[in-house]
CSV table of C-alpha atoms and ligand atoms in Angstrom, one decimal:
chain,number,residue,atom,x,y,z
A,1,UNK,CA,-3.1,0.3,30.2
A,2,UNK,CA,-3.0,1.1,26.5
A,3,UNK,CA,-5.5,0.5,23.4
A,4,UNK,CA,-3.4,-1.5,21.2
A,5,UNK,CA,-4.6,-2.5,17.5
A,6,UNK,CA,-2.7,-5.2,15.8
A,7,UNK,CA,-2.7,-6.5,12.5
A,8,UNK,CA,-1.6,-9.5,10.8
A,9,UNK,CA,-1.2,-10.2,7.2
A,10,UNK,CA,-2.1,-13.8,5.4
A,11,UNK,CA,1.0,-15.3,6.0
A,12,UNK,CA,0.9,-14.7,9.5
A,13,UNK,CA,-2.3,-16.0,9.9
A,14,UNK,CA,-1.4,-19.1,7.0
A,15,UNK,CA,-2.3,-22.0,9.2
A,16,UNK,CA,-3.8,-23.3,12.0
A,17,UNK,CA,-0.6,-23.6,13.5
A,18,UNK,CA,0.4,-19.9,13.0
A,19,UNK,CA,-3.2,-18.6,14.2
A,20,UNK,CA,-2.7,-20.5,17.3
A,21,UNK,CA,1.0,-18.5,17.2
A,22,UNK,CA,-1.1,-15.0,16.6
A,23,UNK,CA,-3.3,-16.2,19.7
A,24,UNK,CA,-0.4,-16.9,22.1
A,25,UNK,CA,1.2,-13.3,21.5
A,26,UNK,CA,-2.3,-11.1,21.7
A,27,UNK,CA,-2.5,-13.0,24.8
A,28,UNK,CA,0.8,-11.7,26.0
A,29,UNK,CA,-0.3,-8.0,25.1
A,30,UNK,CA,-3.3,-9.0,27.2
A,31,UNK,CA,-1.5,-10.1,29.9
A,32,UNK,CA,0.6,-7.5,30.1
A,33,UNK,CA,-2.6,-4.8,30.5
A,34,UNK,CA,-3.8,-3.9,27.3
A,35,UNK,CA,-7.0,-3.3,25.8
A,36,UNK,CA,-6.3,-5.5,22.6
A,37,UNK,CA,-8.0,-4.9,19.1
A,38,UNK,CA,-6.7,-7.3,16.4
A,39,UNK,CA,-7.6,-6.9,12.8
A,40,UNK,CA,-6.5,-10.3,10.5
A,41,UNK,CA,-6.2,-10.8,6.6
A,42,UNK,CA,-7.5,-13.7,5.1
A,43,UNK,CA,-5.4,-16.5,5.4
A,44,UNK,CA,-2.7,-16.5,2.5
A,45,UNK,CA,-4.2,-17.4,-0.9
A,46,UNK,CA,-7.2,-18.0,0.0
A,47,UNK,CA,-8.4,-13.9,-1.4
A,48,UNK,CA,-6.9,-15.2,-4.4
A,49,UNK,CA,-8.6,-18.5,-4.6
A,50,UNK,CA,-11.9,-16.5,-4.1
A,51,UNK,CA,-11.5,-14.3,-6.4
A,52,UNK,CA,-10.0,-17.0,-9.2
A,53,UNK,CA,-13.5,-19.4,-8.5
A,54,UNK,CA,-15.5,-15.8,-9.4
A,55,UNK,CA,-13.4,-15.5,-12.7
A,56,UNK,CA,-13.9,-19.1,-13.7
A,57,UNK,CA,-17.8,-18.1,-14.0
A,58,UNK,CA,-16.7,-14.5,-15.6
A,59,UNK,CA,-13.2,-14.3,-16.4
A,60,UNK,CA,-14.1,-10.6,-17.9
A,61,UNK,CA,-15.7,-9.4,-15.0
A,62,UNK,CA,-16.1,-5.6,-14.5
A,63,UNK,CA,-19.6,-4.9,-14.7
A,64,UNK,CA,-21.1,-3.4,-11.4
A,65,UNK,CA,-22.9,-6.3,-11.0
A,66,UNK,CA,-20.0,-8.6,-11.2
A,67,UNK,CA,-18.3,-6.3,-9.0
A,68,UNK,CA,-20.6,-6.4,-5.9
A,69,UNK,CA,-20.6,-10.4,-6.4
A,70,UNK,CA,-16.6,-10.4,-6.3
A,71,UNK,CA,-16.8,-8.2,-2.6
A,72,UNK,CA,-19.2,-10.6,-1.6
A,73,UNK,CA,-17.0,-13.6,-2.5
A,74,UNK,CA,-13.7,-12.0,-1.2
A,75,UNK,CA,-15.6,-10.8,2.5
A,76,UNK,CA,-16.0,-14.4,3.3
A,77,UNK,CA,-11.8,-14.7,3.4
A,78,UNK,CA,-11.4,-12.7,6.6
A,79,UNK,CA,-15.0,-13.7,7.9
A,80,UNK,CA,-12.7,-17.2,8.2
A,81,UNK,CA,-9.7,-15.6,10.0
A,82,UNK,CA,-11.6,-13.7,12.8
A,83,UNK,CA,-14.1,-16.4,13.7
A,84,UNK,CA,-10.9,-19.0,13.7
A,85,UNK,CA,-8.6,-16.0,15.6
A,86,UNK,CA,-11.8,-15.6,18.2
A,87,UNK,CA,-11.1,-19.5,18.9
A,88,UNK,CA,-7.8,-19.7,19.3
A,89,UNK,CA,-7.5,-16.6,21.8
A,90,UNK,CA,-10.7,-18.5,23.3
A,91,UNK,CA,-8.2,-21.4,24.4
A,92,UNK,CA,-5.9,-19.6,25.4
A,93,UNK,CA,-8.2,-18.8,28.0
A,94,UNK,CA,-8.7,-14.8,26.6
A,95,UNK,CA,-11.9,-14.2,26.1
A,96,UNK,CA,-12.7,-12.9,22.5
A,97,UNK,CA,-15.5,-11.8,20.1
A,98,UNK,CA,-15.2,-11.5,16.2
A,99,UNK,CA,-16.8,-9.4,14.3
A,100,UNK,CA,-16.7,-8.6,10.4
A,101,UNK,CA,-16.5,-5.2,8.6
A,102,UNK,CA,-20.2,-4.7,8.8
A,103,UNK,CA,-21.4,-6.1,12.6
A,104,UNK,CA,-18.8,-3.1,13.8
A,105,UNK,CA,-20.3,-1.4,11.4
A,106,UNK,CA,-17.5,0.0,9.1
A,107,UNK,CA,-19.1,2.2,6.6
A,108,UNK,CA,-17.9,2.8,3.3
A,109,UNK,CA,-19.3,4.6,-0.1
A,110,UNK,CA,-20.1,2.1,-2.9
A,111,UNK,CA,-17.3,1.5,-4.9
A,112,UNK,CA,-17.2,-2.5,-5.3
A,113,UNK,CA,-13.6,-3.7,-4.7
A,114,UNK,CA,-12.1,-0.5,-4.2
A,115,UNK,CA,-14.4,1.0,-1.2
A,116,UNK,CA,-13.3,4.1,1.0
A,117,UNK,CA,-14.1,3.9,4.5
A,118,UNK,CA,-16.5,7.0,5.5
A,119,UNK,CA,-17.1,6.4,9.2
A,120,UNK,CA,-16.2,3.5,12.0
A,121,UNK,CA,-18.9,2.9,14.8
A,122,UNK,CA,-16.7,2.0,17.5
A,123,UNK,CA,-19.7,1.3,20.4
A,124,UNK,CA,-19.8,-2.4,20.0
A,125,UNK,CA,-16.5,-3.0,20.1
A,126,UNK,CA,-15.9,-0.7,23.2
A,127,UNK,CA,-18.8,-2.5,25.0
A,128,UNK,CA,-16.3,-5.8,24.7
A,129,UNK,CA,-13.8,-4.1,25.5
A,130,UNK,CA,-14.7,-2.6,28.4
A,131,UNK,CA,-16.4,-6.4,28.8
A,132,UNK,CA,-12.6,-7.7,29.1
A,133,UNK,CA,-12.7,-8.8,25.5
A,134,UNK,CA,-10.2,-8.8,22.7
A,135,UNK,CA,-12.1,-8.1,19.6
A,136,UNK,CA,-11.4,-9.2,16.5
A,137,UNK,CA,-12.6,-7.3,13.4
A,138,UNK,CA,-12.7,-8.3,9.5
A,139,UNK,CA,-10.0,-6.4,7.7
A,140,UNK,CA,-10.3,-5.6,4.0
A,141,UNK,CA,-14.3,-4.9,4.4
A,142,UNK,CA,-16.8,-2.9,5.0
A,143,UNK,CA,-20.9,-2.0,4.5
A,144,UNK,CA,-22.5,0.8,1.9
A,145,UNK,CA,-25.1,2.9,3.0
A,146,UNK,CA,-27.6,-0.2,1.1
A,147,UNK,CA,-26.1,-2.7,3.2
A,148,UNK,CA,-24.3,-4.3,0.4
A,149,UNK,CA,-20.9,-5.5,1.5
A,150,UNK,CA,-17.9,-4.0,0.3
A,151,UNK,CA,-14.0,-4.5,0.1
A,152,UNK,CA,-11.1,-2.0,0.3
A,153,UNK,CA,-9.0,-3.3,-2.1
A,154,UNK,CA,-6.4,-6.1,-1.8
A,155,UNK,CA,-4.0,-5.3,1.1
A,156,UNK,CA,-6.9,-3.3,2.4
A,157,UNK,CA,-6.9,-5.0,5.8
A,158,UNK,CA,-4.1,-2.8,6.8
A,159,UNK,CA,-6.3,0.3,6.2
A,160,UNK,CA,-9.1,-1.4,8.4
A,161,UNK,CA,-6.8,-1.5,11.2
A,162,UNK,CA,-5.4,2.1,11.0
A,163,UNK,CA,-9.0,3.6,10.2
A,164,UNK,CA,-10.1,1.2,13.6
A,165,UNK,CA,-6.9,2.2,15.7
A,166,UNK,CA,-7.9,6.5,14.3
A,167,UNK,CA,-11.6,6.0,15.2
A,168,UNK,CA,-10.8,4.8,18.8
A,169,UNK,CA,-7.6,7.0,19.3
A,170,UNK,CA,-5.5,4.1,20.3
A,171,UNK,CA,-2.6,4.2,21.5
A,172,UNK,CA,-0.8,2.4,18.6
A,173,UNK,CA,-1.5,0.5,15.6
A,174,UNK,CA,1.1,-2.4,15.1
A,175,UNK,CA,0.9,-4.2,11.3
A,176,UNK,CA,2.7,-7.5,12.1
A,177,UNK,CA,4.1,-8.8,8.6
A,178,UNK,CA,6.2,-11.3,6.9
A,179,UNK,CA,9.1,-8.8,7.0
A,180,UNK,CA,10.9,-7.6,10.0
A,181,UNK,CA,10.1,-4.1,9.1
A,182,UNK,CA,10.8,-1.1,5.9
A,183,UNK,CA,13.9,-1.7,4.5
A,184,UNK,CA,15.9,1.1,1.8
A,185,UNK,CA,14.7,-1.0,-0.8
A,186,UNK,CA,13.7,-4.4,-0.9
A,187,UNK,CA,16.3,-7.1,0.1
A,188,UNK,CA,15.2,-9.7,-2.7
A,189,UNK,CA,16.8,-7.4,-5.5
A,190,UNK,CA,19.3,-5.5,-3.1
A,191,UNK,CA,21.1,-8.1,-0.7
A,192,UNK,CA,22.4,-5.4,1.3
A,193,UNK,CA,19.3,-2.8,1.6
A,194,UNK,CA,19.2,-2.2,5.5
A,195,UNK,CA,15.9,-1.9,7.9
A,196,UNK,CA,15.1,1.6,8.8
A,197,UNK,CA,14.5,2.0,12.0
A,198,UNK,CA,11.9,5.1,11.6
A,199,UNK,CA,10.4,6.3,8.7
A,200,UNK,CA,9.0,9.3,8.2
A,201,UNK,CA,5.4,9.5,7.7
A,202,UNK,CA,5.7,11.4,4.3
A,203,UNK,CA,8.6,9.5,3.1
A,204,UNK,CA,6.6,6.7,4.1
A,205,UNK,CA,3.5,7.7,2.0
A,206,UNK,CA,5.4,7.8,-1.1
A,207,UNK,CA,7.3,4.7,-0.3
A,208,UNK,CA,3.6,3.0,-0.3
A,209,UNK,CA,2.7,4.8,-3.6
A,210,UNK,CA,5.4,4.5,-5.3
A,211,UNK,CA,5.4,0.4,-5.0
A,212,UNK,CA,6.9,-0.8,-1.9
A,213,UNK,CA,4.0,-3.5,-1.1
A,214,UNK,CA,4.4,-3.4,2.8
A,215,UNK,CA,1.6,-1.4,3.7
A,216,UNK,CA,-1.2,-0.2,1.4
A,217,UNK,CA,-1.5,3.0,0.7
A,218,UNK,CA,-4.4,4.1,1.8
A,219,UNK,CA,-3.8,3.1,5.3
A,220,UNK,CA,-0.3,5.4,5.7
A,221,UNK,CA,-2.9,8.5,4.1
A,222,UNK,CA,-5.3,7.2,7.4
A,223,UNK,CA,-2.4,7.0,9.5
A,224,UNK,CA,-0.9,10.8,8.4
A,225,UNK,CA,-4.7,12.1,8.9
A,226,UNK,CA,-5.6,11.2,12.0
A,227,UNK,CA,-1.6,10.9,13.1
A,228,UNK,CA,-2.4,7.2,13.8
A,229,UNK,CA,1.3,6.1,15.7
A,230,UNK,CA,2.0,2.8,13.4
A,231,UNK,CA,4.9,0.4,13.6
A,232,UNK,CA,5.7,-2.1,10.8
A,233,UNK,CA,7.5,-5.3,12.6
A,234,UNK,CA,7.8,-8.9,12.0
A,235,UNK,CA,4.9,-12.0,12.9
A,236,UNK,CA,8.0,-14.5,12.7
A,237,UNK,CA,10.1,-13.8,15.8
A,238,UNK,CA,8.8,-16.3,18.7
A,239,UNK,CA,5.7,-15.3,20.1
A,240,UNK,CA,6.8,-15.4,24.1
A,241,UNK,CA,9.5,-12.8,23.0
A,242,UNK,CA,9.8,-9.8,25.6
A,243,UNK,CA,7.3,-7.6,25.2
A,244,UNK,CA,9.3,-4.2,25.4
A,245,UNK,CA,11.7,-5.5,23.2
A,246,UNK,CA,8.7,-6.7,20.7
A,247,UNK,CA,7.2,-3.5,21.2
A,248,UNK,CA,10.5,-1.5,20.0
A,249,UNK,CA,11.2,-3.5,16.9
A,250,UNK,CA,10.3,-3.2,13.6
A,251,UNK,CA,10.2,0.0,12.1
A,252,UNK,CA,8.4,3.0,13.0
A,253,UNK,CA,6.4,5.3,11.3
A,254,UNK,CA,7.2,8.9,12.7
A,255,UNK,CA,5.7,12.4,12.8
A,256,UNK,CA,8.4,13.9,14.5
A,257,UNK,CA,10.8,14.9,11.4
A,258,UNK,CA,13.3,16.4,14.4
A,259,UNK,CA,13.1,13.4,15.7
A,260,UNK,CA,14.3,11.4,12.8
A,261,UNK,CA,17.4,9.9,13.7
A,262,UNK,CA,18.6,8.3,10.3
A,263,UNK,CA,19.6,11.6,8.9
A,264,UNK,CA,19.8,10.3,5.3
A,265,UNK,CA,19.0,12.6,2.0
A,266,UNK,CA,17.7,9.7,0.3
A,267,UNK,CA,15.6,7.2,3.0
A,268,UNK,CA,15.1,4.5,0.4
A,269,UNK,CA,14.4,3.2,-3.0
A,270,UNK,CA,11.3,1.9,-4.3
A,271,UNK,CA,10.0,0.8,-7.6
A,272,UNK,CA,7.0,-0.3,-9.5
A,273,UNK,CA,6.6,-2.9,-12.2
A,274,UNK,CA,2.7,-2.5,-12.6
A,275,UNK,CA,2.2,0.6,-14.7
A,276,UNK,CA,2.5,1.1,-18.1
A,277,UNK,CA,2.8,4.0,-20.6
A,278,UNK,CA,0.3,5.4,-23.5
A,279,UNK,CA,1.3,8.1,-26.1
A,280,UNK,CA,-0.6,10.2,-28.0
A,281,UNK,CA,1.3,11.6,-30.8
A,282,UNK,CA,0.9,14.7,-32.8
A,283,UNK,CA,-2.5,16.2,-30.9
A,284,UNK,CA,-2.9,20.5,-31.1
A,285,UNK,CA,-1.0,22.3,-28.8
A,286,UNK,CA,-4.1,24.2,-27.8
A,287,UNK,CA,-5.7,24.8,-24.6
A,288,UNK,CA,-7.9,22.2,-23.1
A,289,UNK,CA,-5.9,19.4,-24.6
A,290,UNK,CA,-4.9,18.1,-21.3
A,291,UNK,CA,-8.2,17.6,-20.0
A,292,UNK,CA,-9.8,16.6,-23.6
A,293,UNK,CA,-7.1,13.6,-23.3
A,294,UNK,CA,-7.1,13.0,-19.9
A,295,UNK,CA,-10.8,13.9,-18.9
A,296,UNK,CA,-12.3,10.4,-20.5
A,297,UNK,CA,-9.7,8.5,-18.6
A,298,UNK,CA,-10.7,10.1,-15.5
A,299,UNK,CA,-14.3,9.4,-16.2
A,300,UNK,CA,-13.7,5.5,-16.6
A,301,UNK,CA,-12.3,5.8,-13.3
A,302,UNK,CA,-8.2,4.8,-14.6
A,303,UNK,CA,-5.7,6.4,-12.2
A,304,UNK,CA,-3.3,8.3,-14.0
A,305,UNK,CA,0.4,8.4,-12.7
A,306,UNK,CA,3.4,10.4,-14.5
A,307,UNK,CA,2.1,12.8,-17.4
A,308,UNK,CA,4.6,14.6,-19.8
A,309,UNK,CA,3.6,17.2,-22.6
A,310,UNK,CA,6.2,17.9,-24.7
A,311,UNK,CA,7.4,21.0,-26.1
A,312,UNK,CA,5.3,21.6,-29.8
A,313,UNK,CA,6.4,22.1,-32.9
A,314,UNK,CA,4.3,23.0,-35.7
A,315,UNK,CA,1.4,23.9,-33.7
A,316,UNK,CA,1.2,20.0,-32.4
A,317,UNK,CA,2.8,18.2,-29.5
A,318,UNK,CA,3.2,14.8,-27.9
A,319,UNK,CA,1.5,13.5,-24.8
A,320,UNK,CA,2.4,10.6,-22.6
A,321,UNK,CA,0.9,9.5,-19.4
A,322,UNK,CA,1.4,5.7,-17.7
A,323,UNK,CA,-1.5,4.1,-15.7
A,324,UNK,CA,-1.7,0.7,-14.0
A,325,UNK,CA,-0.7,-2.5,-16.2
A,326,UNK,CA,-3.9,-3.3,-15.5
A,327,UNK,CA,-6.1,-0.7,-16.7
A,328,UNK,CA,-3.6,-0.5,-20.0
A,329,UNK,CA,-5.8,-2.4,-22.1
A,330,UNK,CA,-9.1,-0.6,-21.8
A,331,UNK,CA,-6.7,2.7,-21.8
A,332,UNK,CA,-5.5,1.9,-25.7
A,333,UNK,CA,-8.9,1.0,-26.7
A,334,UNK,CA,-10.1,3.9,-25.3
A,335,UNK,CA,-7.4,6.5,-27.1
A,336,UNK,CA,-7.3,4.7,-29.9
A,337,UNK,CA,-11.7,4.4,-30.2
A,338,UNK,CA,-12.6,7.7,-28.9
A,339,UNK,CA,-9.9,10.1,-27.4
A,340,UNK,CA,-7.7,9.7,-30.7
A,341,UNK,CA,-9.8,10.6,-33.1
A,342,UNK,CA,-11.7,13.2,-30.9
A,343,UNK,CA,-8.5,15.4,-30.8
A,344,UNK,CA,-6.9,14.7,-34.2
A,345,UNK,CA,-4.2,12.7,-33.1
A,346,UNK,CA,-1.4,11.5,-35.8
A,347,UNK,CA,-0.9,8.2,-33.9
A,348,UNK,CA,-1.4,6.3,-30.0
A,349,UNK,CA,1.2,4.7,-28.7
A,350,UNK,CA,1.4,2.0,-25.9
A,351,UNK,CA,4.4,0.4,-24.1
A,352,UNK,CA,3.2,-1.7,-20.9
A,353,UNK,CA,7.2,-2.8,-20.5
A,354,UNK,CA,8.2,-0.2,-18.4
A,355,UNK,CA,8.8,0.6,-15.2
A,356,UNK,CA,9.3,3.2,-12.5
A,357,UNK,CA,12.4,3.4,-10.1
A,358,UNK,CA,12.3,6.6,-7.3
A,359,UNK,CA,14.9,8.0,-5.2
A,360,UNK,CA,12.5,9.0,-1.7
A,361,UNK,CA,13.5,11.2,1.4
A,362,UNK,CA,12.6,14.3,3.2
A,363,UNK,CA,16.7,15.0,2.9
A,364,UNK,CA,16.0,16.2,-0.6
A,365,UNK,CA,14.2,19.5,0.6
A,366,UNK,CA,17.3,21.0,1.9
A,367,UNK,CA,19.9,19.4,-0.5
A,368,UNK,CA,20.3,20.5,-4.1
A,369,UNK,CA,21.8,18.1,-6.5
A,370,UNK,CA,20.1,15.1,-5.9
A,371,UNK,CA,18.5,14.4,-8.9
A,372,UNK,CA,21.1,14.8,-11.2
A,373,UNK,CA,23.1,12.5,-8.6
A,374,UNK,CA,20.5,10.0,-9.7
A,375,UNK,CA,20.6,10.6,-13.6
A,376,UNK,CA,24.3,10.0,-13.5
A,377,UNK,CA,24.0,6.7,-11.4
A,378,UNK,CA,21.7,5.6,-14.5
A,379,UNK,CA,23.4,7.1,-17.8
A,380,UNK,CA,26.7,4.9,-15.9
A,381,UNK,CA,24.6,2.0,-16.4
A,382,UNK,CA,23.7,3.1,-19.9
A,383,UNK,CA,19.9,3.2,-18.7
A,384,UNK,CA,17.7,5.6,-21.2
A,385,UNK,CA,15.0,7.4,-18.6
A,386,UNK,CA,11.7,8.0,-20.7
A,387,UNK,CA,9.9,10.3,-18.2
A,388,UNK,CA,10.6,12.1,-15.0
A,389,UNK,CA,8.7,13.3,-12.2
A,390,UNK,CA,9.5,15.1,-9.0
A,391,UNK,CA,8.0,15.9,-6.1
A,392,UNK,CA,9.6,17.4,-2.5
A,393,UNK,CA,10.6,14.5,-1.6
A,394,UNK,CA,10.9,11.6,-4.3
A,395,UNK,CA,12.2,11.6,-7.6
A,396,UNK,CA,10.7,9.0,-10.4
A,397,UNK,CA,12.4,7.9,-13.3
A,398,UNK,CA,10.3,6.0,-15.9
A,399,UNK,CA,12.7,3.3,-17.9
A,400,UNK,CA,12.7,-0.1,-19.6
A,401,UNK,CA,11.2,-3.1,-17.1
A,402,UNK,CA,14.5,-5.1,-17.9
A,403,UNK,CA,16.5,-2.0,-16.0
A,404,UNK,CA,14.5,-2.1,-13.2
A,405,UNK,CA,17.0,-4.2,-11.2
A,406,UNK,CA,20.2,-2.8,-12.4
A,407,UNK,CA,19.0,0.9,-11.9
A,408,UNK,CA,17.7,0.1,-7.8
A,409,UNK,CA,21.3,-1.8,-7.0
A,410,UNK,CA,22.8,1.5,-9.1
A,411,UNK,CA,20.9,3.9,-7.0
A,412,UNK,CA,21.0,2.3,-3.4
A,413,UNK,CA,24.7,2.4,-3.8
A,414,UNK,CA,24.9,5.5,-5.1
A,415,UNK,CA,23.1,6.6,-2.4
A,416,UNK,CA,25.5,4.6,0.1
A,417,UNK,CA,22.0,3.1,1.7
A,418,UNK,CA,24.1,0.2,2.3
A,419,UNK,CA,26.1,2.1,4.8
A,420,UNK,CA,24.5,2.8,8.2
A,421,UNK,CA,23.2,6.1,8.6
A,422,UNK,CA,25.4,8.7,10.9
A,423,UNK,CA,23.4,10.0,14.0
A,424,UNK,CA,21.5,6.2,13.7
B,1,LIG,N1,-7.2,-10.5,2.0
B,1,LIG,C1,-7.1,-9.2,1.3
B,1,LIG,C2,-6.0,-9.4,0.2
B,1,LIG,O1,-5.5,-10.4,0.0
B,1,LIG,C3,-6.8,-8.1,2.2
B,1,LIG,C4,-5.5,-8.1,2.9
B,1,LIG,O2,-4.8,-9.1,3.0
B,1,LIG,O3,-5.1,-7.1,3.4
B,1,LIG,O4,-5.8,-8.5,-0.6
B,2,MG,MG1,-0.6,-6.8,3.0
């Protein structure tokens, strides 16, 4: 007998019909001896709906006020899904208990819509467990140390589900999806990008970071930490499938580099189309310019992603940085209002029509050349890279959005990801 956490995404839990398809297959884990822990999304669209009926009332809403009021709002989403999940597994003769993020609890600090998870009290939930029950818990929530309810972020029901699986040590945390598991890139822009069968944590992690939408990031960090086992595989094959063959699909998410049987340099391709990049032009070349720039951003809590200084000239350089799409509007008010004029500069800049196209795999440690690999692939496409940034393991490029396709189909086949790995 195993502890088994499951998770399913919106789409998986979309309808009626498909809950009472979620229900039939947690009761084949059941039957087949587990201890069952299954952790639901809100059904599809209905985060967004929630969130769209709060915007109607405050379509600029950011104030901390607001904020609270949107977690709130967007709680209620999953509070739907378990108590409907609970039912379903209730007629299929399991019996079940729902609970949301803050009956377990799940404690979190206080940061509305984008709330960490500090600790998971897993007594309750054992107590059913031990009771013979399958528990269902809220994804994407939690509870502040005021009681005040709290989301993770959207996608954040897959971090509830590692964080549960990591505070109860279960034996494996499975995220059923709409896709049949981590492909090289993904097959809507690349027809011939491949499933992986196991990914490496790390190359995993930056796959999450750097775009790829399967599994939010947070939860692969969670999953690293606490070296959570976690399998990505698909809600849509038939429920009554075998078990050991279910169990074995999808792809998994490894700690054992050895182990790694796709022995690839470069594991896959991801990109982003939600950042965008400022400039500031002509600032001092003197120290403490990074931080003067870059400590107000910090402070009005906007991630930062790629950051280039370039070489000065005449005592002055240029600085570039891109944040999320999102946060690029209160960015360019803020350089050109405060950090612009605070440190002299000639001129800010914004382009939000950019994007960001990486090259990602543990290969690249021990194989030199595969960068440049990748800036040939582009210049043969005539694609102009604005800024670059490396790490072990991934290389970025920052170009024009209207590349973005042209440069992943350039790269996965200049990479031969189309080709099955030797040694798979
Ligand atoms: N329902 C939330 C969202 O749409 C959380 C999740 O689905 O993981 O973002
Ligand atoms: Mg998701």
């Amino acid at each position: 007998m195993a502890l088994i956490v499951h998770k399913y995404g919106g789409t998986s839990m979309g309808s009626t019909d498909r809950i009472r398809n979620v229900a039939k297959r947690v009761a084949k884990w059941v039957r087949a001896g587990h201890q069952m822990v299954v952790v639901p999304s809100a059904m599809s669209g209905e985060t967004n709906r929630l969130l769209g009926l709060a915007k109607e009332l405050s379509p600029a809403s950011t104030t901390p006020e607001v904020m609270r009021e949107l977690d709130m709002i967007a709680a209620t989403g999953e509070q739907v899904s378990v108590g409907l999940l609970a039912i379903a597994l209730q007629a299929e003769g399991v019996p079940s208990v729902s609970y949301t993020g803050w009956q377990v609890p799940v404690s979190t600090d206080s940061s509305y819509t984008k709330a960490r998870i500090e600790s998971i009290d897993d007594k309750r939930v054992r107590e059913d467990l031990a009771a013979g029950r399958v528990v269902v818990v809220a994804g994407f929530q939690g509870i502040d140390a005021d009681n005040n309810i709290t989301t993770l972020g959207r996608g954040g029901s897959d971090t509830s589900a590692v964080a549960i699986a990591a505070a109860m040590k279960a034996d494996e945390c499975l995220i059923y999806t709409d896709v049949d598991g981590v492909y090289t890139t993904d097959p809507r822009i690349v027809p011939e990008a491949r499933r992986l069968h196991t990914i490496s944590f790390e190359e995993m992690l930056e796959m999450a970071s750097l775009g790829s939408k399967i599994l939010q990031i947070r939860s692969v960090e969670f999953a690293g930490k606490y070296r959570v086992p976690l399998r990505v595989l698909s809600s849509f094959t038939p429920w009554d499938i075998d078990i050991n063959e279910e169990a074995k699909s999808g792809t998994l998410i490894s700690f054992e580099e050895d182990e790694k049987m796709e022995q690839a340099v470069v594991s896959g391709i991801a990109f982003n189309r939600d950042e965008a990049k400022v400039t500031l032009l002509g600032v001092p070349d003197k120290p403490g310019i990074a931080f003067q720039i870059l400590g107000p951003v910090a402070e009005a809590n906007i991630d930062i992603d790629v950051i280039i200084q370039n070489v000065s000239h005449d005592g002055k350089t240029d600085f570039s940085f891109t944040v999320h799409r999102n946060d690029y509007a209160r960015t360019m008010e803020l350089l050109q209002n405060t950090v612009g004029p605070a440190t002299n500069a000639a001129k800010v800049m914004g382009d939000p029509k950019i994007c960001k196209v990486s090259i990602v795999g543990i290969g690249m440690r021990s194989h030199v050349g595969v960068a440049s690999k990748m800036f040939r692939a582009l210049s043969e496409e005539g694609i102009n890279i604005q800024m670059i940034s490396t790490s072990e393991i991934k290389t970025s490029v920052v170009i024009d959005e209207k590349y973005m396709e042209l440069a992943v189909r350039a790269l996965h086949k200049a990479f031969d990801l189309d080709q099955e790995q030797a040694g798979a």
